Short mmCIF file of C-alpha atoms and ligand atoms in Angstrom, two decimals:
data_model
loop_
_atom_site.label_atom_id
_atom_site.label_comp_id
_atom_site.label_asym_id
_atom_site.label_seq_id
_atom_site.Cartn_x
_atom_site.Cartn_y
_atom_site.Cartn_z
CA UNK A 1 -16.47 18.48 -18.53
CA UNK A 2 -17.62 16.56 -21.61
CA UNK A 3 -17.93 12.83 -20.86
CA UNK A 4 -17.43 10.48 -23.86
CA UNK A 5 -20.81 9.67 -25.44
CA UNK A 6 -19.63 6.14 -26.21
CA UNK A 7 -18.95 5.60 -22.50
CA UNK A 8 -22.33 7.00 -21.44
CA UNK A 9 -24.13 4.83 -24.02
CA UNK A 10 -22.27 1.73 -22.88
CA UNK A 11 -23.42 2.25 -19.29
CA UNK A 12 -27.14 2.44 -20.12
CA UNK A 13 -29.00 -0.37 -18.40
CA UNK A 14 -26.31 -1.14 -15.80
CA UNK A 15 -27.72 -1.39 -12.26
CA UNK A 16 -27.56 2.01 -10.55
CA UNK A 17 -26.65 4.00 -13.66
CA UNK A 18 -28.65 7.21 -14.05
CA UNK A 19 -27.36 9.21 -17.01
CA UNK A 20 -28.60 12.61 -15.82
CA UNK A 21 -27.42 12.23 -12.22
CA UNK A 22 -24.09 10.77 -13.36
CA UNK A 23 -23.38 13.70 -15.72
CA UNK A 24 -24.52 16.21 -13.08
CA UNK A 25 -22.18 14.67 -10.47
CA UNK A 26 -19.28 15.09 -12.88
CA UNK A 27 -20.06 18.78 -13.17
CA UNK A 28 -19.87 19.31 -9.42
CA UNK A 29 -16.43 20.41 -8.32
CA UNK A 30 -16.29 19.06 -4.74
CA UNK A 31 -13.08 17.13 -4.34
CA UNK A 32 -13.96 14.73 -1.44
CA UNK A 33 -10.54 14.16 0.10
CA UNK A 34 -10.18 11.17 2.40
CA UNK A 35 -7.41 9.50 4.35
CA UNK A 36 -6.77 6.33 6.30
CA UNK A 37 -5.08 6.45 9.70
CA UNK A 38 -2.18 4.17 10.51
CA UNK A 39 -3.37 2.01 13.44
CA UNK A 40 0.27 1.66 14.60
CA UNK A 41 0.78 5.43 14.80
CA UNK A 42 -2.41 7.01 16.03
CA UNK A 43 -2.01 10.79 16.28
CA UNK A 44 -4.72 13.31 16.97
CA UNK A 45 -4.79 15.16 13.68
CA UNK A 46 -5.37 18.90 13.46
CA UNK A 47 -8.07 18.51 10.74
CA UNK A 48 -11.80 18.22 10.74
CA UNK A 49 -12.51 14.51 10.10
CA UNK A 50 -15.71 12.67 9.25
CA UNK A 51 -15.96 8.87 9.24
CA UNK A 52 -15.84 6.76 6.09
CA UNK A 53 -18.40 4.22 7.30
CA UNK A 54 -16.92 1.12 5.66
CA UNK A 55 -13.35 1.46 6.94
CA UNK A 56 -12.44 1.56 10.62
CA UNK A 57 -9.55 3.99 10.10
CA UNK A 58 -11.00 5.85 7.09
CA UNK A 59 -12.02 9.53 7.29
CA UNK A 60 -13.14 12.30 4.94
CA UNK A 61 -11.22 15.49 5.52
CA UNK A 62 -12.83 18.78 4.67
CA UNK A 63 -11.42 21.23 3.69
CA UNK A 64 -8.38 19.54 2.14
CA UNK A 65 -5.35 20.58 4.21
CA UNK A 66 -1.77 20.97 2.98
CA UNK A 67 -0.43 17.46 3.53
CA UNK A 68 3.06 18.50 2.39
CA UNK A 69 3.45 20.77 5.39
CA UNK A 70 2.04 18.34 7.93
CA UNK A 71 4.82 16.41 9.76
CA UNK A 72 2.27 13.67 10.68
CA UNK A 73 1.98 12.91 6.96
CA UNK A 74 5.77 12.42 6.70
CA UNK A 75 5.77 10.29 9.85
CA UNK A 76 3.40 7.85 8.10
CA UNK A 77 0.53 8.52 10.53
CA UNK A 78 -1.98 8.43 7.63
CA UNK A 79 -2.28 7.69 3.93
CA UNK A 80 -4.34 9.91 1.63
CA UNK A 81 -6.66 7.51 -0.16
CA UNK A 82 -9.88 7.65 -2.13
CA UNK A 83 -12.80 6.39 0.01
CA UNK A 84 -14.26 3.80 -2.43
CA UNK A 85 -10.90 1.98 -2.49
CA UNK A 86 -11.23 1.40 1.24
CA UNK A 87 -14.03 -1.12 0.56
CA UNK A 88 -11.23 -3.67 0.38
CA UNK A 89 -11.57 -3.77 4.16
CA UNK A 90 -15.15 -5.12 4.09
CA UNK A 91 -14.17 -7.91 1.70
CA UNK A 92 -11.16 -8.81 3.80
CA UNK A 93 -12.75 -8.80 7.25
CA UNK A 94 -15.81 -10.70 6.04
CA UNK A 95 -13.86 -13.47 4.34
CA UNK A 96 -10.54 -13.67 6.19
CA UNK A 97 -11.80 -13.65 9.75
CA UNK A 98 -9.34 -16.24 11.05
CA UNK A 99 -6.53 -14.81 13.16
CA UNK A 100 -4.04 -17.31 11.71
CA UNK A 101 -1.10 -15.71 9.86
CA UNK A 102 -1.61 -15.70 6.10
CA UNK A 103 0.47 -15.19 3.00
CA UNK A 104 -0.95 -12.32 0.92
CA UNK A 105 -0.12 -10.71 -2.41
CA UNK A 106 -0.94 -7.28 -3.79
CA UNK A 107 -0.21 -7.88 -7.46
CA UNK A 108 -0.62 -4.35 -8.93
CA UNK A 109 0.42 -2.39 -5.91
CA UNK A 110 1.97 1.03 -6.67
CA UNK A 111 1.68 3.58 -5.18
CA UNK A 112 0.64 1.45 -2.20
CA UNK A 113 -2.82 2.56 -1.04
CA UNK A 114 -4.22 -0.96 -0.88
CA UNK A 115 -0.88 -2.41 0.23
CA UNK A 116 -0.72 -0.25 3.35
CA UNK A 117 -4.41 -0.88 4.01
CA UNK A 118 -4.10 -4.65 3.66
CA UNK A 119 -0.94 -4.67 5.79
CA UNK A 120 -2.86 -3.04 8.65
CA UNK A 121 -5.64 -5.64 8.36
CA UNK A 122 -3.46 -8.76 8.27
CA UNK A 123 -3.36 -11.10 11.26
CA UNK A 124 -0.11 -10.87 13.24
CA UNK A 125 2.70 -12.98 11.77
CA UNK A 126 1.42 -12.68 8.18
CA UNK A 127 3.53 -11.90 5.12
CA UNK A 128 2.60 -9.54 2.29
CA UNK A 129 4.21 -9.40 -1.15
CA UNK A 130 3.62 -6.00 -2.77
CA UNK A 131 4.36 -6.18 -6.47
CA UNK A 132 4.58 -3.50 -9.15
CA UNK A 133 5.66 -4.35 -12.68
CA UNK A 134 6.56 -0.82 -13.74
CA UNK A 135 10.10 -0.07 -12.64
CA UNK A 136 9.66 3.67 -12.20
CA UNK A 137 6.79 3.07 -9.75
CA UNK A 138 8.44 0.44 -7.54
CA UNK A 139 10.46 2.94 -5.52
CA UNK A 140 7.35 4.92 -4.66
CA UNK A 141 5.70 1.71 -3.47
CA UNK A 142 8.76 0.82 -1.34
CA UNK A 143 8.95 4.34 0.13
CA UNK A 144 5.26 4.29 1.07
CA UNK A 145 5.74 0.93 2.80
CA UNK A 146 8.74 2.29 4.71
CA UNK A 147 6.75 5.36 5.74
CA UNK A 148 3.92 3.12 6.94
CA UNK A 149 6.48 1.30 9.12
CA UNK A 150 6.03 -2.15 7.55
CA UNK A 151 8.22 -4.99 8.78
CA UNK A 152 6.92 -8.07 6.95
CA UNK A 153 6.34 -6.79 3.41
CA UNK A 154 8.40 -7.90 0.40
CA UNK A 155 8.34 -5.33 -2.40
CA UNK A 156 8.91 -6.94 -5.80
CA UNK A 157 9.09 -5.85 -9.42
CA UNK A 158 7.72 -8.68 -11.52
CA UNK A 159 5.38 -9.26 -14.41
CA UNK A 160 2.22 -10.99 -13.16
CA UNK A 161 3.05 -14.12 -15.17
CA UNK A 162 6.11 -14.71 -12.95
CA UNK A 163 3.71 -15.44 -10.10
CA UNK A 164 2.54 -18.60 -11.87
CA UNK A 165 5.77 -20.05 -10.54
CA UNK A 166 4.48 -19.51 -7.02
CA UNK A 167 1.56 -21.80 -7.66
CA UNK A 168 -0.77 -22.29 -4.70
CA UNK A 169 1.20 -20.03 -2.33
CA UNK A 170 -1.14 -17.14 -1.49
CA UNK A 171 -4.21 -17.20 0.78
CA UNK A 172 -5.31 -13.74 -0.37
CA UNK A 173 -4.57 -11.76 -3.54
CA UNK A 174 -5.53 -8.14 -4.12
CA UNK A 175 -5.71 -7.47 -7.84
CA UNK A 176 -6.42 -3.78 -8.36
CA UNK A 177 -6.06 -3.96 -12.11
CA UNK A 178 -4.64 -1.34 -14.48
CA UNK A 179 -7.74 -0.05 -16.27
CA UNK A 180 -9.19 2.62 -18.54
CA UNK A 181 -9.70 4.85 -15.49
CA UNK A 182 -13.18 6.31 -16.16
CA UNK A 183 -13.98 6.12 -12.43
CA UNK A 184 -11.49 8.89 -11.77
CA UNK A 185 -12.72 11.40 -14.38
CA UNK A 186 -14.09 13.65 -11.63
CA UNK A 187 -10.64 13.90 -10.05
CA UNK A 188 -8.70 14.02 -13.28
CA UNK A 189 -10.74 15.52 -16.14
CA UNK A 190 -7.66 15.48 -18.40
CA UNK A 191 -7.87 11.67 -18.45
CA UNK A 192 -11.12 11.96 -20.45
CA UNK A 193 -9.23 12.77 -23.64
CA UNK A 194 -7.26 9.49 -23.49
CA UNK A 195 -10.38 7.32 -22.99
CA UNK A 196 -11.51 5.22 -25.98
CA UNK A 197 -13.52 2.08 -26.62
CA UNK A 198 -10.43 0.40 -28.03
CA UNK A 199 -8.48 1.19 -24.85
CA UNK A 200 -11.24 -0.47 -22.82
CA UNK A 201 -10.86 -3.62 -24.94
CA UNK A 202 -7.09 -3.51 -24.59
CA UNK A 203 -7.41 -3.17 -20.79
CA UNK A 204 -9.92 -6.04 -20.61
CA UNK A 205 -7.55 -8.37 -22.47
CA UNK A 206 -4.72 -7.42 -20.13
CA UNK A 207 -6.96 -7.87 -17.08
CA UNK A 208 -7.83 -11.39 -18.21
CA UNK A 209 -4.16 -12.27 -18.51
CA UNK A 210 -3.39 -10.85 -15.05
CA UNK A 211 -6.32 -12.69 -13.42
CA UNK A 212 -5.21 -15.97 -15.03
CA UNK A 213 -1.69 -15.56 -13.63
CA UNK A 214 -2.96 -14.58 -10.18
CA UNK A 215 -5.30 -17.55 -10.14
CA UNK A 216 -2.37 -19.95 -10.41
CA UNK A 217 -0.67 -18.30 -7.43
CA UNK A 218 -3.79 -18.60 -5.27
CA UNK A 219 -4.05 -21.46 -2.73
CA UNK A 220 -6.99 -23.86 -3.05
CA UNK A 221 -9.73 -22.12 -1.06
CA UNK A 222 -7.88 -18.80 -1.36
CA UNK A 223 -9.56 -15.48 -2.16
CA UNK A 224 -8.89 -13.00 -4.93
CA UNK A 225 -10.14 -9.43 -4.51
CA UNK A 226 -10.57 -8.01 -8.01
CA UNK A 227 -11.08 -4.28 -8.51
CA UNK A 228 -10.83 -1.50 -11.07
CA UNK A 229 -11.59 2.22 -11.20
CA UNK A 230 -13.36 1.80 -14.53
CA UNK A 231 -17.13 1.83 -15.14
CA UNK A 232 -16.93 -0.42 -18.20
CA UNK A 233 -18.69 -3.76 -18.10
CA UNK A 234 -15.89 -5.29 -20.20
CA UNK A 235 -13.33 -4.62 -17.44
CA UNK A 236 -15.56 -5.60 -14.52
CA UNK A 237 -18.49 -8.02 -14.62
CA UNK A 238 -17.27 -9.56 -17.90
CA UNK A 239 -13.86 -10.38 -16.38
CA UNK A 240 -15.53 -11.95 -13.37
CA UNK A 241 -17.90 -14.00 -15.56
CA UNK A 242 -14.91 -15.18 -17.57
CA UNK A 243 -13.13 -16.19 -14.33
CA UNK A 244 -16.23 -18.11 -13.25
CA UNK A 245 -16.52 -19.95 -16.56
CA UNK A 246 -12.87 -20.51 -17.41
CA UNK A 247 -11.20 -20.77 -13.99
CA UNK A 248 -14.05 -22.21 -11.95
CA UNK A 249 -14.06 -19.18 -9.61
CA UNK A 250 -16.94 -18.76 -7.15
CA UNK A 251 -18.22 -15.28 -6.42
CA UNK A 252 -18.45 -14.46 -2.70
CA UNK A 253 -20.98 -11.97 -1.37
CA UNK A 254 -19.90 -8.94 0.65
CA UNK A 255 -22.49 -7.52 3.06
CA UNK A 256 -22.76 -3.75 2.64
CA UNK A 257 -25.00 -1.43 4.63
CA UNK A 258 -27.70 -0.05 2.34
CA UNK A 259 -27.11 3.51 3.64
CA UNK A 260 -23.61 3.46 2.11
CA UNK A 261 -25.10 3.68 -1.38
CA UNK A 262 -23.00 0.95 -2.99
CA UNK A 263 -24.72 -0.84 -5.85
CA UNK A 264 -24.85 -4.62 -6.03
CA UNK A 265 -24.31 -5.69 -9.61
CA UNK A 266 -24.97 -8.96 -11.43
CA UNK A 267 -21.60 -10.05 -10.06
CA UNK A 268 -19.66 -7.79 -7.71
CA UNK A 269 -20.32 -4.24 -6.52
CA UNK A 270 -20.22 -0.81 -8.11
CA UNK A 271 -19.53 2.60 -6.65
CA UNK A 272 -21.37 5.31 -8.58
CA UNK A 273 -20.40 8.82 -7.40
CA UNK A 274 -24.01 10.02 -7.83
CA UNK A 275 -25.11 7.39 -5.26
CA UNK A 276 -22.36 7.43 -2.63
CA UNK A 277 -19.47 9.43 -1.14
CA UNK A 278 -16.62 8.11 -3.24
CA UNK A 279 -15.33 7.93 -6.80
CA UNK A 280 -16.06 5.28 -9.44
CA UNK A 281 -14.91 1.81 -8.40
CA UNK A 282 -15.82 -1.83 -9.01
CA UNK A 283 -14.89 -4.83 -6.87
CA UNK A 284 -15.68 -8.50 -6.56
CA UNK A 285 -14.44 -11.28 -4.26
CA UNK A 286 -13.59 -14.57 -5.97
CA UNK A 287 -12.77 -17.86 -4.32
CA UNK A 288 -10.74 -20.74 -5.70
CA UNK A 289 -12.23 -24.16 -5.11
CA UNK A 290 -10.81 -25.82 -2.00
CA UNK A 291 -10.56 -29.07 -3.93
CA UNK A 292 -8.33 -27.73 -6.72
CA UNK A 293 -5.13 -29.69 -6.70
CA UNK A 294 -2.61 -28.19 -4.32
CA UNK A 295 0.68 -27.26 -5.91
CA UNK A 296 3.89 -28.06 -4.18
CA UNK A 297 7.02 -26.06 -4.40
CA UNK A 298 10.50 -27.00 -3.39
CA UNK A 299 12.96 -24.71 -1.72
CA UNK A 300 16.49 -24.87 -3.08
CA UNK A 301 19.63 -24.24 -1.04
CA UNK A 302 19.35 -21.03 0.90
CA UNK A 303 21.47 -18.20 -0.54
CA UNK A 304 19.96 -15.66 1.80
CA UNK A 305 21.82 -16.60 4.94
CA UNK A 306 20.91 -15.07 8.25
CA UNK A 307 23.52 -13.03 10.07
CA UNK A 308 25.19 -14.59 13.12
CA UNK A 309 23.86 -14.50 16.69
CA UNK A 310 26.83 -12.30 17.62
CA UNK A 311 25.60 -9.67 15.17
CA UNK A 312 22.17 -9.78 16.79
CA UNK A 313 23.76 -9.00 20.16
CA UNK A 314 25.61 -5.96 18.81
CA UNK A 315 22.33 -4.43 17.67
CA UNK A 316 20.56 -4.80 20.96
CA UNK A 317 20.46 -1.07 21.73
CA UNK A 318 18.83 -0.35 18.38
CA UNK A 319 16.17 -2.91 17.71
CA UNK A 320 14.22 -5.62 19.43
CA UNK A 321 15.26 -8.73 17.53
CA UNK A 322 13.07 -11.28 19.30
CA UNK A 323 11.59 -13.61 16.64
CA UNK A 324 13.55 -11.83 13.88
CA UNK A 325 16.30 -13.06 11.61
CA UNK A 326 18.88 -10.62 10.35
CA UNK A 327 20.10 -10.78 6.79
CA UNK A 328 22.30 -8.62 4.62
CA UNK A 329 21.23 -7.24 1.23
CA UNK A 330 22.86 -4.43 -0.71
CA UNK A 331 25.33 -3.88 2.13
CA UNK A 332 22.50 -3.17 4.60
CA UNK A 333 21.19 -5.27 7.45
CA UNK A 334 17.53 -6.20 7.34
CA UNK A 335 15.21 -7.93 9.81
CA UNK A 336 12.58 -10.49 8.86
CA UNK A 337 10.26 -12.66 11.04
CA UNK A 338 11.84 -16.05 11.81
CA UNK A 339 8.54 -17.86 11.30
CA UNK A 340 8.38 -16.70 7.66
CA UNK A 341 12.00 -17.35 6.71
CA UNK A 342 11.18 -20.15 4.27
CA UNK A 343 8.71 -17.99 2.38
CA UNK A 344 11.27 -15.20 2.02
CA UNK A 345 13.73 -17.76 0.66
CA UNK A 346 11.17 -18.90 -1.87
CA UNK A 347 10.40 -15.34 -2.97
CA UNK A 348 14.11 -14.66 -3.32
CA UNK A 349 14.40 -17.52 -5.78
CA UNK A 350 11.41 -16.62 -7.91
CA UNK A 351 11.01 -12.85 -7.80
CA UNK A 352 12.98 -9.63 -8.26
CA UNK A 353 13.00 -8.27 -4.74
CA UNK A 354 13.40 -4.55 -4.32
CA UNK A 355 12.92 -4.47 -0.54
CA UNK A 356 12.13 -7.00 2.18
CA UNK A 357 11.28 -6.81 5.85
CA UNK A 358 12.77 -3.89 7.72
CA UNK A 359 16.01 -2.25 6.63
CA UNK A 360 17.81 -1.34 9.83
CA UNK A 361 21.21 0.03 8.80
CA UNK A 362 24.86 -0.87 8.38
CA UNK A 363 28.12 -1.10 10.28
CA UNK A 364 30.84 1.30 9.15
CA UNK A 365 33.96 0.09 10.89
CA UNK A 366 32.69 -0.25 14.46
CA UNK A 367 29.93 2.35 14.14
CA UNK A 368 26.34 1.54 13.36
CA UNK A 369 24.56 3.84 10.87
CA UNK A 370 20.79 3.41 11.38
CA UNK A 371 18.52 3.42 8.33
CA UNK A 372 15.57 5.75 7.77
CA UNK A 373 13.17 2.78 7.64
CA UNK A 374 14.11 1.87 11.23
CA UNK A 375 13.15 5.39 12.37
CA UNK A 376 9.70 5.02 10.84
CA UNK A 377 9.04 1.54 12.22
CA UNK A 378 7.73 0.45 15.60
CA UNK A 379 10.65 -1.95 16.08
CA UNK A 380 13.07 0.63 17.37
CA UNK A 381 14.40 -0.14 20.86
CA UNK A 382 12.80 2.06 23.51
CA UNK A 383 16.25 3.02 24.78
CA UNK A 384 17.29 4.82 21.55
CA UNK A 385 18.10 8.51 22.12
CA UNK A 386 15.60 10.91 20.65
CA UNK A 387 14.51 14.52 20.67
CA UNK A 388 11.23 16.20 19.90
CA UNK A 389 10.64 19.11 17.49
CA UNK A 390 7.84 21.67 17.35
CA UNK A 391 6.01 22.02 14.03
CA UNK A 392 8.16 24.79 12.52
CA UNK A 393 11.42 23.03 13.39
CA UNK A 394 9.98 19.73 12.18
CA UNK A 395 9.26 21.33 8.79
CA UNK A 396 12.85 22.65 8.71
CA UNK A 397 14.08 19.14 9.44
CA UNK A 398 11.86 17.68 6.67
CA UNK A 399 13.26 20.30 4.27
CA UNK A 400 16.76 19.11 5.27
CA UNK A 401 17.59 22.51 6.70
CA UNK A 402 19.76 23.08 9.72
CA UNK A 403 18.09 22.52 13.06
CA UNK A 404 19.15 23.70 16.49
CA UNK A 405 18.17 21.94 19.68
CA UNK A 406 19.69 22.26 23.12
CA UNK A 407 20.38 19.59 25.74
CA UNK A 408 20.45 16.57 23.47
CA UNK A 409 22.73 13.59 23.76
CA UNK A 410 25.64 13.17 21.37
CA UNK A 411 25.45 10.64 18.55
CA UNK A 412 22.45 9.27 16.70
CA UNK A 413 19.07 10.58 17.78
CA UNK A 414 15.60 9.77 16.53
CA UNK A 415 13.90 13.04 15.57
CA UNK A 416 10.25 13.00 16.61
CA UNK A 417 7.14 15.12 16.18
CA UNK A 418 4.46 14.59 18.83
CA UNK A 419 6.15 11.29 19.65
CA UNK A 420 6.23 9.96 16.05
CA UNK A 421 9.59 9.25 14.39
CA UNK A 422 10.46 11.44 11.39
CA UNK A 423 14.05 10.32 10.77
CA UNK A 424 17.59 10.53 12.16
CA UNK A 425 19.99 13.25 13.22
CA UNK A 426 23.59 12.85 14.30
CA UNK A 427 24.49 15.22 17.10
CA UNK A 428 28.14 16.27 17.05
CA UNK A 429 30.10 18.81 19.05
CA UNK A 430 28.52 22.17 18.14
CA UNK A 431 26.30 20.97 15.27
CA UNK A 432 23.53 18.61 14.31
CA UNK A 433 23.75 16.68 11.05
CA UNK A 434 20.35 16.29 9.44
CA UNK A 435 20.00 12.75 8.01
CA UNK A 436 16.51 13.13 6.58
CA UNK A 437 16.76 11.37 3.16
CA UNK A 438 17.32 13.79 0.27
CA UNK A 439 14.78 12.05 -1.92
CA UNK A 440 11.95 12.57 0.59
CA UNK A 441 12.65 16.18 1.55
CA UNK A 442 9.97 18.85 1.20
CA UNK A 443 11.02 20.86 -1.82
CA UNK A 444 8.52 23.70 -1.53
CA UNK A 445 9.66 26.51 0.71
CA UNK A 446 6.31 27.74 1.96
CA UNK A 447 2.81 26.41 2.50
N1 SAM B 501 -3.38 -0.75 -5.97
C1 SAM B 501 -2.78 0.56 -6.13
C2 SAM B 501 -3.18 1.42 -4.94
O1 SAM B 501 -4.23 1.16 -4.33
O2 SAM B 501 -2.41 2.34 -4.60
C3 SAM B 501 -3.17 1.18 -7.46
C4 SAM B 501 -2.90 0.28 -8.61
S1 SAM B 501 -3.26 0.95 -10.18
C5 SAM B 501 -4.96 0.87 -10.29
C6 SAM B 501 -2.73 -0.35 -11.23
C7 SAM B 501 -1.26 -0.66 -11.20
O3 SAM B 501 -1.00 -1.69 -12.18
C8 SAM B 501 -0.36 0.51 -11.56
O4 SAM B 501 0.59 0.71 -10.56
C9 SAM B 501 0.32 0.07 -12.87
O5 SAM B 501 1.64 0.52 -12.94
C10 SAM B 501 0.25 -1.43 -12.79
N2 SAM B 501 0.32 -2.07 -14.13
C11 SAM B 501 0.37 -1.48 -15.35
N3 SAM B 501 0.46 -2.41 -16.30
C12 SAM B 501 0.47 -3.61 -15.71
C13 SAM B 501 0.56 -4.95 -16.17
N4 SAM B 501 0.65 -5.24 -17.46
N5 SAM B 501 0.57 -5.92 -15.25
C14 SAM B 501 0.46 -5.64 -13.93
N6 SAM B 501 0.35 -4.40 -13.44
C15 SAM B 501 0.38 -3.39 -14.32
#
C-alpha cells in the first residue's frame, strides 16, 4: 500500500500524527470488524464479541463472521459499523441529556449507520429526518431504517440547501460530510488512487456549503455534530474554524477517556488508527447561539390527511395504534406519532419524502396485506399469528425458497427466528407463500 506523499506531508505537525506508525498501521492487514446491537431487538449472537468502549451497544467481532448467512442480521438485530463512527454517541449523550422529545436531522445519511445509531439514542417521542441527496442511495437508507424497525423516521431525498427552508427547526443535526475518504484507506486501498489535493479542496468547498445550509436549519441553542472520514485539515479543523468565524458557532468539548486513544485537536477530535481501535475519523460538536433570532414557519393547509377512526378499528388485530395517526401514501397505510403530526406536515411541504413513519400495509378488497416494515417493527400486535424457523429453514426463507412447517394457522403469519421477525408468509391449504421481499433476498446459495 503506497500512501500519497502529498497527504503524508500535509499531515506533518498535526496533533497525534506519527508518520512511521501511521504508514506501518496501513501495512497491517487486520480488518477490525465491529457492529452495533439494536437495543429494541437484543439477541444473544453466536459470535465472539468484545466491547467498543465508547458505545453502549458497540462491539468488535473477531473473526469476521458471514453476516449474509446470519438471520439475526436480516432481522435488524445489529448493524455492521466502523467503531470510530460510534463516537457520535458520546457527543449526543453528553450534550443532549434531556429526556424531552427532540427534532433531529441526519443530513448526509446513506447508508444509515449514524441514522440507526442516532435513532436508538433519541428520547422517546422524538422525530428524525434522515436525508440523502443521491437518489440511488436513498432506497438503501430507507431499507436499513425499515430493518432497524424505525417508526418515527422520515427518509428524504433533498439537496442540503433545501433545508434552509426549515429554518430553526432542528435541535440536533448530524452532518457526516461527503469527503476525500483518506480515513478509510486501510479498508479500501483502491480508494488511494482517486485521492488528490484538488479533490480535498473540492470536498472542503462542498463541506462549507453543506454546513452553511445545516446551520440555518438548526434551532437557536441547537447542536451540530460535524464529522468526516478524512485526515485533511482543510476538511476538518478548517471547516470548524470557518463555522466559528463566519457563523458564530461555539465548539463544545466532548469528554473522552484517555485509554480510548482519541486525539484532541485544536478544535474537535481525531481518530488515528495507529493510536486507537478504529479507522480514520474526525468529529466536532458545534452549538448555535441560543440568542440567534428564532425563525418561525407557518404550516399551510394539511394535504396529508389522517385516515378515519373506523380504519383504525379495522387494524386492531395488526398494530397497536395508541398515540398513532394513520395516513395513506402510495396506496399504503402508514402510522406516525400523533404528537409529531404538525412536523410531518411541515416536512411534507418542504421536502421530497421517500418514506415516513411505519408502513403497515394495504387493504385489497376486504383483506389486509401487511407490509414487510410492520414485520420488522416492534409495533406489531402481540396477537398476530407467527411461526418460528430453525437456522437452515430461516436461510431458505430469506432466499425466498419454499418452506415447509406443520401445525401453523392459516392466513398471514409473522416468520420469526429466535423470536425476531424476519418477514411474512401466507399459509394456504397445502402450501406456504413466501412473502420475503425479492429485493432483500439472499442471492448467494451457500456460505
Ligand atoms: N452518515 C452515513 C453513515 O454513517 O452511514 C455515511 C455518509 S457518507 C460519509 C456521506 C454521504 O453524503 C453519502 O451518502 C453521499 O451520497 C452524500 N453526499 C454526496 N454528495 C453530497 C452533497 N453534495 N450534499 C449532501 N450529501 C452528499
